[in-house]
Amino acid sequence: MSAPDEPTGAAGLFGPDNLPYGLFTHADAPGHRRIGVRYHDRILDAGAAATALGSPHADLLTRPSLNALMAAGRAAWQAVRAELRDWLTDGAADPYLHPLAGATLHLPFDVADYVDFYASEHHATNLGRLFRPDSAPLLPNWKHLPVGYHGRSGTVVVSGTPVVRPRGQRKPPTDPAPSFGPSRRLDIEAELGFVVGMPSAQGGAGVGLRDFREHVFGVTLLNDWSARDLQGWEGQPLGPHLAKSFATSVSPWITPLDALEAARTAPPARDVPLLPYLDDGADGVEPGGLDLRLTVRLNGHTIAEPPFSAMYWTGAQMLAHMTAGGASLRTGDLYGSGTVSGPDRLTQSGCLQELTWGGAEPVELPDGKRTFLEDGDEVTLSGWAPGPGGERIGLGEVTGRVRPAPAA
Amino acid sequence: MSAPDEPTGAAGLFGPDNLPYGLFTHADAPGHRRIGVRYHDRILDAGAAATALGSPHADLLTRPSLNALMAAGRAAWQAVRAELRDWLTDGAADPYLHPLAGATLHLPFDVADYVDFYASEHHATNLGRLFRPDSAPLLPNWKHLPVGYHGRSGTVVVSGTPVVRPRGQRKPPTDPAPSFGPSRRLDIEAELGFVVGMPSAQGGAGVGLRDFREHVFGVTLLNDWSARDLQGWEGQPLGPHLAKSFATSVSPWITPLDALEAARTAPPARDVPLLPYLDDGADGVEPGGLDLRLTVRLNGHTIAEPPFSAMYWTGAQMLAHMTAGGASLRTGDLYGSGTVSGPDRLTQSGCLQELTWGGAEPVELPDGKRTFLEDGDEVTLSGWAPGPGGERIGLGEVTGRVRPAPAA
């Protein structure tokens, strides 16, 4: 496996063109959750700065979660971002900066609904080949709509939270009946999560592709931990349940969409004509792809570098589809892209299922081979995007370590 | 179709052995949401009564939702219920009773996660016959675990909320490509919803069958509106999404489990051995079935009377399965039983898909035939259970009228 795509220096990933939002506490006031903005290796107490500096947005920033700011809409997001950038670059914010090392980071928003998509053609094709070797790898609907389903919002956890190996029913094809116990095929899914700020009404016409940026506040790296053995047995006809309900990890940092302007790119060519509500080749629709470079590390060793630019469906298309039927949006809705996998299966796949071809081709690590995750394993997702001046925009890492399943 | 199973008088359904909880406002203070308890054709302002009568539980009852009471646990639920019953039967509550007719009823709790099961063998068998006529109607997993999936909690609405016909991709088998537009096969699903009060921890061993009553606060009738044409095209491989994300209607009344003691009954015989965490034939596990009689009315005419006692999987089994993998419970989690259908398909099925055999055998109504729902149609679910003294325990109705899809 290649060496990790090292950042240009960790501090350089979080400069004035980035400014991701989080929620933090300090040891001196552990119960006082504050909105923080990451700036290099420090964290700005945004509410304290806004109050002291007389910002008209202080009310949005002196809250114990990001939800109020997220609900305020794009004009407010842009105005706050401009203020923060000014304060940080002219030194006015200096008294309100804390060392990142001393802060505890929390889940930065209250998750409303969580939807998970399946938007990588490479991922869907690989899984189709593994699970349905005798038929076409992509199902007939796949290029007509972004396939997605609802996940469990109550088990979305912030980076660093231990992930307990799930138990459930496993039935290998050779067994006559299922057994119950810890998953033997625990996997990761390296994804990008989109965080909804601005709500929309139930029963409406849906959020069109052109309105994506009015509703989506930002993005976060997301690990949708998955138990492949549970999923294979339980998943028909209504989709995954226990295989994915035990934990979904997100970064403590939400990167504003405005920080990813320079990363916008055209998505892959579309092989079938898209219905108008999904047609991002239509006049006036901006390119919805994002040139994000992800890295997946297992126990510190890079095992994959999935390129988000290879995703067939864009975040705007996922949102348009999710709302096309009349579903409302709430502030805090989270939707994941599905596993990010690129064309090179051995170096660009976002899950072990693909990297090890269903366990048949183990990944080599310095501490041994891996097919699926073992207790004690730690997985870290990181990533970056090109910034406006050639520098890199870092995405906040998301990490989690596997703990053993509970005793019977 | 048979005449509706008429109640013994609507007032008789909501006597002192019932006492369902809701949330109401009165025209004199429309912004003041209060916890209400239904008593015959009146509604008790529970917070006002508890405050005036010096209840130690007044704090739980003077809230703008049921969540605090739900989170307080079974001992508190039982103590509050005993107080309410005393106040209502000895007249102390009289000053705090309002006519039901003048109250507006609201969604009584904040929905956390919503999971929908598929627990009726008759329903699953009928759908298997319709959709997979060439293979066994039940999939191999069906009798080993209660199949379920997550739905959209943000579109759970209270009875009376209009239901806008969803739009989405429809692709009949004879069409070469999908089209986008209003669903042509809008259906209902008559279900029972279980409302979780007491939370449980993430990564734990799950809520065993014996602890069901410690966690579940009560039940509600639930209509899981479904767009069959959208579902048929989108649903593979990850299950339903837009087909069921536009609206799920619940009753404004939550019936406490303690009101359903006399309705407890043995579930159907189990055809395959169950794994220990689901084995409700084990020593010390109480019967988990419920003898509830549901009625489905379309534009006022009874079209089905599904018996809940025919459900293969019980609410306790659904909860045990939902949490077996390590998923936490939150106060306000809601899980539906899936369509309640009995053995007589033409009179006991809880959805039009079954009643009309996929649209092939229309239902006759005084205003014409129906295969699936038309704009303007109104569907009402009602139900009752045997009470402790031979009287009936009414379940709060859930109703909704179909509005046309939004213009393109």
Coordinates of N, CA, C and O in Angstrom, one line a residue, chain B residues 293-407:
Chain B
R293 N -58.5 -5.4 18.5 CA -59.3 -5.5 17.3 C -59.3 -4.2 16.6 O -59.8 -3.2 17.1
L294 N -58.7 -4.2 15.4 CA -58.6 -2.9 14.7 C -59.7 -2.8 13.6 O -60.2 -3.8 13.2
T295 N -60.1 -1.6 13.3 CA -61.0 -1.4 12.2 C -60.4 -0.3 11.3 O -59.9 0.7 11.7
V296 N -60.5 -0.6 10.0 CA -60.0 0.4 9.0 C -61.2 0.9 8.2 O -62.0 0.1 7.6
R297 N -61.4 2.2 8.2 CA -62.5 2.8 7.5 C -62.0 3.7 6.4 O -61.0 4.5 6.6
L298 N -62.6 3.5 5.2 CA -62.2 4.4 4.1 C -63.5 5.2 3.7 O -64.5 4.6 3.4
N299 N -63.4 6.5 3.9 CA -64.5 7.4 3.7 C -65.7 7.0 4.5 O -66.9 7.0 4.0
G300 N -65.4 6.5 5.7 CA -66.5 6.2 6.6 C -67.0 4.7 6.6 O -67.7 4.3 7.4
H301 N -66.5 4.0 5.6 CA -67.0 2.6 5.4 C -65.9 1.6 5.8 O -64.8 1.7 5.4
T302 N -66.3 0.7 6.6 CA -65.3 -0.3 7.1 C -64.8 -1.2 6.0 O -65.7 -1.8 5.2
I303 N -63.6 -1.2 5.8 CA -63.0 -2.1 4.7 C -62.2 -3.3 5.3 O -61.9 -4.2 4.6
A304 N -61.9 -3.2 6.6 CA -61.1 -4.3 7.2 C -61.2 -4.3 8.7 O -61.3 -3.2 9.3
E305 N -61.1 -5.4 9.3 CA -61.0 -5.5 10.8 C -59.9 -6.5 11.1 O -60.1 -7.6 11.5
P306 N -58.7 -5.9 11.1 CA -57.5 -6.8 11.4 C -57.3 -7.1 12.9 O -57.4 -6.2 13.7
P307 N -57.1 -8.4 13.2 CA -56.9 -8.8 14.6 C -55.4 -8.7 14.9 O -54.6 -9.4 14.3
F308 N -55.1 -7.9 15.9 CA -53.6 -7.8 16.3 C -53.2 -9.1 16.9 O -52.0 -9.4 16.9
S309 N -54.1 -9.9 17.5 CA -53.7 -11.2 18.2 C -53.0 -12.2 17.2 O -52.4 -13.1 17.6
A310 N -53.2 -12.0 15.9 CA -52.7 -12.9 14.9 C -51.2 -12.5 14.6 O -50.6 -13.2 13.8
M311 N -50.7 -11.5 15.1 CA -49.3 -11.1 14.8 C -48.3 -12.1 15.3 O -48.4 -12.6 16.4
Y312 N -47.4 -12.5 14.4 CA -46.4 -13.6 14.8 C -45.4 -13.0 15.8 O -45.1 -13.7 16.8
W313 N -44.9 -11.9 15.6 CA -43.9 -11.3 16.5 C -44.6 -10.3 17.4 O -45.5 -9.6 17.0
T314 N -44.2 -10.3 18.7 CA -44.8 -9.5 19.7 C -43.9 -8.2 19.8 O -42.8 -8.1 19.4
G315 N -44.5 -7.2 20.5 CA -43.8 -6.0 20.8 C -42.6 -6.2 21.6 O -41.5 -5.5 21.4
A316 N -42.6 -7.1 22.5 CA -41.4 -7.4 23.3 C -40.3 -8.0 22.5 O -39.1 -7.7 22.6
Q317 N -40.7 -8.9 21.5 CA -39.7 -9.4 20.7 C -39.1 -8.4 19.7 O -37.9 -8.4 19.5
M318 N -39.9 -7.5 19.2 CA -39.4 -6.4 18.4 C -38.4 -5.6 19.1 O -37.3 -5.2 18.6
L319 N -38.7 -5.2 20.4 CA -37.8 -4.4 21.2 C -36.5 -5.1 21.5 O -35.4 -4.6 21.4
A320 N -36.6 -6.4 21.8 CA -35.4 -7.2 22.1 C -34.5 -7.3 20.9 O -33.3 -7.1 21.0
H321 N -35.1 -7.5 19.7 CA -34.3 -7.5 18.5 C -33.7 -6.2 18.2 O -32.5 -6.1 17.9
M322 N -34.5 -5.1 18.3 CA -34.0 -3.8 17.9 C -32.8 -3.4 18.7 O -31.9 -2.6 18.2
T323 N -32.7 -3.9 20.0 CA -31.6 -3.5 20.9 C -30.5 -4.5 21.0 O -29.5 -4.3 21.6
A324 N -30.7 -5.7 20.4 CA -29.8 -6.8 20.6 C -28.4 -6.5 20.0 O -27.4 -7.0 20.5
G325 N -28.3 -5.6 19.0 CA -27.0 -5.3 18.4 C -26.3 -4.3 19.1 O -25.1 -4.0 18.7
G326 N -26.8 -3.6 20.1 CA -26.2 -2.6 20.8 C -26.8 -1.2 20.6 O -26.3 -0.2 21.2
A327 N -27.8 -1.1 19.8 CA -28.5 0.2 19.6 C -29.1 0.6 20.9 O -29.8 -0.1 21.6
S328 N -28.9 1.9 21.3 CA -29.5 2.5 22.5 C -31.0 2.8 22.2 O -31.4 2.9 21.0
L329 N -31.7 3.0 23.2 CA -33.1 3.5 23.2 C -33.1 4.9 23.7 O -32.4 5.2 24.7
R330 N -33.9 5.8 23.1 CA -34.1 7.1 23.6 C -35.6 7.3 24.0 O -36.4 6.7 23.3
T331 N -35.9 8.1 24.9 CA -37.3 8.5 25.2 C -37.8 9.0 23.9 O -37.3 9.9 23.3
G332 N -39.0 8.5 23.5 CA -39.6 9.0 22.2 C -39.3 8.1 21.1 O -39.9 8.3 20.0
D333 N -38.5 7.1 21.2 CA -38.4 6.1 20.1 C -39.7 5.5 19.9 O -40.5 5.2 20.8
L334 N -40.0 5.3 18.6 CA -41.3 4.8 18.2 C -41.1 3.6 17.3 O -40.2 3.7 16.4
Y335 N -41.7 2.5 17.5 CA -41.6 1.4 16.5 C -42.9 0.8 16.2 O -43.8 0.6 17.1
G336 N -43.1 0.6 14.9 CA -44.4 0.1 14.4 C -44.3 -1.4 14.2 O -43.3 -1.9 13.9
S337 N -45.5 -2.0 14.3 CA -45.6 -3.5 14.1 C -45.5 -3.9 12.7 O -45.3 -5.1 12.4
G338 N -45.6 -3.0 11.8 CA -45.9 -3.4 10.4 C -47.4 -3.6 10.2 O -48.1 -3.7 11.2
T339 N -47.8 -3.7 9.0 CA -49.2 -3.9 8.7 C -49.8 -5.1 9.5 O -49.3 -6.2 9.5
V340 N -50.9 -4.8 10.1 CA -51.7 -5.8 10.9 C -52.6 -6.5 9.9 O -53.6 -5.9 9.5
S341 N -52.4 -7.8 9.6 CA -53.3 -8.5 8.8 C -53.6 -9.9 9.4 O -52.7 -10.5 10.0
G342 N -54.9 -10.3 9.3 CA -55.3 -11.5 9.9 C -55.4 -12.6 8.8 O -55.1 -12.3 7.6
P343 N -55.9 -13.8 9.1 CA -55.9 -14.9 8.2 C -56.9 -14.7 7.0 O -56.7 -15.3 6.0
D344 N -58.0 -13.9 7.3 CA -59.0 -13.8 6.2 C -58.6 -12.5 5.3 O -58.8 -11.4 5.7
R345 N -58.0 -12.8 4.2 CA -57.4 -11.7 3.4 C -58.4 -10.6 3.1 O -58.2 -9.4 3.1
L346 N -59.6 -11.0 2.7 CA -60.6 -10.0 2.2 C -61.3 -9.2 3.3 O -61.8 -8.1 3.0
T347 N -61.2 -9.6 4.5 CA -61.8 -8.8 5.6 C -60.9 -8.4 6.7 O -61.2 -7.6 7.5
Q348 N -59.7 -9.0 6.7 CA -58.8 -8.7 7.9 C -57.4 -8.2 7.5 O -56.5 -8.2 8.3
S349 N -57.3 -7.7 6.3 CA -56.0 -7.2 5.8 C -55.9 -5.7 6.1 O -56.8 -4.9 5.9
G350 N -54.7 -5.3 6.6 CA -54.5 -3.9 7.0 C -54.0 -2.9 5.9 O -53.6 -1.8 6.2
C351 N -54.0 -3.4 4.6 CA -53.6 -2.5 3.5 C -54.3 -2.8 2.3 O -54.8 -4.0 2.1
L352 N -54.4 -1.9 1.4 CA -55.2 -2.1 0.1 C -54.4 -3.0 -0.8 O -55.1 -3.7 -1.6
Q353 N -53.1 -3.0 -0.7 CA -52.3 -4.0 -1.5 C -52.9 -5.4 -1.4 O -53.0 -6.1 -2.3
E354 N -53.1 -5.8 -0.1 CA -53.7 -7.1 0.1 C -55.2 -7.2 -0.2 O -55.6 -8.1 -0.8
L355 N -55.9 -6.2 0.3 CA -57.4 -6.3 0.2 C -57.8 -6.3 -1.3 O -58.8 -7.0 -1.7
T356 N -57.0 -5.6 -2.2 CA -57.4 -5.6 -3.6 C -56.4 -6.5 -4.4 O -56.5 -6.4 -5.7
W357 N -55.6 -7.3 -3.8 CA -54.6 -8.1 -4.4 C -53.8 -7.4 -5.5 O -53.9 -7.7 -6.7
G358 N -53.2 -6.4 -5.0 CA -52.3 -5.6 -5.9 C -53.1 -4.7 -6.9 O -52.5 -4.3 -7.9
G359 N -54.3 -4.5 -6.6 CA -55.2 -3.6 -7.5 C -56.0 -4.5 -8.4 O -56.8 -3.9 -9.2
A360 N -55.9 -5.8 -8.4 CA -56.7 -6.6 -9.3 C -58.1 -6.8 -8.9 O -59.0 -7.1 -9.7
E361 N -58.4 -6.7 -7.6 CA -59.8 -6.9 -7.1 C -60.2 -5.7 -6.3 O -60.0 -5.6 -5.1
P362 N -60.8 -4.7 -7.0 CA -61.2 -3.5 -6.3 C -62.1 -3.7 -5.1 O -62.9 -4.7 -5.1
V363 N -62.0 -2.8 -4.1 CA -62.9 -2.8 -3.0 C -64.1 -2.0 -3.4 O -64.0 -0.9 -4.1
E364 N -65.3 -2.4 -3.1 CA -66.5 -1.7 -3.4 C -66.9 -0.8 -2.3 O -67.0 -1.2 -1.1
L365 N -67.0 0.5 -2.6 CA -67.5 1.5 -1.7 C -68.8 2.1 -2.2 O -69.0 2.1 -3.4
P366 N -69.6 2.7 -1.4 CA -70.8 3.4 -1.9 C -70.5 4.4 -3.0 O -71.3 4.7 -3.9
D367 N -69.3 5.1 -2.8 CA -69.0 6.1 -3.8 C -68.1 5.6 -5.0 O -67.5 6.4 -5.7
G368 N -68.1 4.3 -5.1 CA -67.3 3.7 -6.2 C -66.3 2.7 -5.8 O -66.1 2.4 -4.6
K369 N -65.6 2.2 -6.8 CA -64.6 1.2 -6.5 C -63.3 1.8 -6.1 O -63.0 3.0 -6.6
R370 N -62.5 1.1 -5.3 CA -61.1 1.6 -5.0 C -60.1 0.5 -5.2 O -60.4 -0.7 -4.8
T371 N -59.0 0.8 -5.9 CA -57.9 -0.1 -5.8 C -56.9 0.5 -4.8 O -56.7 0.0 -3.7
F372 N -56.4 1.7 -5.2 CA -55.5 2.4 -4.2 C -56.3 3.7 -3.9 O -57.4 4.0 -4.4
L373 N -55.6 4.6 -3.1 CA -56.3 5.8 -2.6 C -56.4 6.9 -3.7 O -55.5 7.1 -4.4
E374 N -57.5 7.6 -3.7 CA -57.7 8.7 -4.5 C -57.6 10.0 -3.7 O -57.8 10.0 -2.5
D375 N -57.3 11.1 -4.4 CA -57.3 12.4 -3.7 C -58.6 12.6 -3.1 O -59.7 12.4 -3.7
G376 N -58.6 13.1 -1.9 CA -59.8 13.4 -1.1 C -60.2 12.2 -0.2 O -61.1 12.4 0.7
D377 N -59.7 11.1 -0.5 CA -60.1 9.9 0.4 C -59.6 10.2 1.8 O -58.5 10.7 2.1
E378 N -60.4 9.7 2.7 CA -60.1 9.8 4.2 C -60.0 8.4 4.8 O -61.0 7.6 4.6
V379 N -58.9 8.1 5.5 CA -58.8 6.8 6.1 C -58.7 7.0 7.6 O -58.0 7.9 8.1
T380 N -59.5 6.1 8.3 CA -59.5 6.2 9.8 C -59.2 4.8 10.4 O -59.9 3.9 10.0
L381 N -58.3 4.7 11.3 CA -58.0 3.5 12.0 C -58.6 3.7 13.4 O -58.4 4.7 14.0
S382 N -59.3 2.7 13.9 CA -59.7 2.7 15.3 C -59.5 1.3 15.8 O -59.1 0.4 15.1
G383 N -59.8 1.1 17.1 CA -59.5 -0.2 17.7 C -59.9 -0.2 19.1 O -60.1 0.8 19.8
W384 N -60.0 -1.4 19.6 CA -60.3 -1.6 21.1 C -59.7 -2.9 21.6 O -59.3 -3.8 20.8
A385 N -59.7 -3.0 22.9 CA -59.1 -4.2 23.5 C -60.1 -4.6 24.7 O -60.8 -3.7 25.2
P386 N -60.1 -5.8 25.0 CA -60.9 -6.2 26.2 C -60.3 -5.6 27.5 O -59.1 -5.5 27.7
G387 N -61.2 -5.0 28.3 CA -60.8 -4.4 29.6 C -60.9 -5.4 30.7 O -61.4 -6.5 30.5
P388 N -60.5 -5.0 31.9 CA -60.5 -5.9 33.0 C -61.8 -6.4 33.5 O -62.0 -7.5 34.0
G389 N -62.9 -5.6 33.3 CA -64.2 -5.9 33.8 C -65.2 -6.3 32.6 O -66.4 -6.2 32.8
G390 N -64.6 -6.7 31.5 CA -65.5 -7.0 30.4 C -65.8 -5.8 29.5 O -66.4 -6.0 28.4
E391 N -65.5 -4.6 29.9 CA -65.8 -3.4 29.1 C -64.6 -3.3 28.1 O -63.7 -4.1 28.1
R392 N -64.7 -2.4 27.2 CA -63.7 -2.2 26.1 C -62.8 -1.0 26.4 O -63.2 0.0 26.9
I393 N -61.5 -1.3 26.1 CA -60.5 -0.2 26.2 C -60.4 0.4 24.8 O -59.9 -0.4 23.9
G394 N -60.8 1.6 24.6 CA -60.6 2.2 23.2 C -59.2 2.6 22.9 O -58.5 3.2 23.8
L395 N -58.8 2.4 21.7 CA -57.5 3.0 21.2 C -57.9 4.3 20.5 O -58.9 4.3 19.8
G396 N -57.1 5.3 20.7 CA -57.4 6.6 20.0 C -57.4 6.4 18.5 O -56.5 5.8 18.0
E397 N -58.3 7.0 17.8 CA -58.4 6.9 16.4 C -57.2 7.7 15.7 O -56.7 8.7 16.3
V398 N -56.9 7.2 14.5 CA -55.9 8.0 13.7 C -56.5 8.1 12.3 O -57.0 7.2 11.7
T399 N -56.6 9.4 11.9 CA -57.3 9.7 10.6 C -56.4 10.6 9.8 O -55.6 11.4 10.3
G400 N -56.6 10.5 8.5 CA -55.9 11.4 7.6 C -56.6 11.4 6.2 O -57.2 10.4 5.8
R401 N -56.6 12.6 5.6 CA -57.2 12.7 4.3 C -56.1 13.0 3.2 O -55.2 13.8 3.5
V402 N -56.3 12.4 2.1 CA -55.3 12.6 1.0 C -55.5 13.9 0.3 O -56.6 14.1 -0.2
R403 N -54.4 14.6 0.2 CA -54.4 15.8 -0.7 C -53.7 15.6 -1.9 O -52.8 14.8 -2.0
P404 N -54.0 16.3 -3.0 CA -53.3 16.1 -4.2 C -51.8 16.4 -4.1 O -51.4 17.2 -3.3
A405 N -51.0 15.8 -5.0 CA -49.6 16.1 -5.0 C -49.3 17.5 -5.4 O -50.2 18.1 -6.1
P406 N -48.2 18.1 -5.0 CA -47.9 19.4 -5.5 C -47.7 19.4 -7.0 O -47.4 18.4 -7.6
A407 N -48.0 20.6 -7.6 CA -47.9 20.8 -9.1 C -46.4 20.6 -9.4 O -45.5 20.9 -8.5

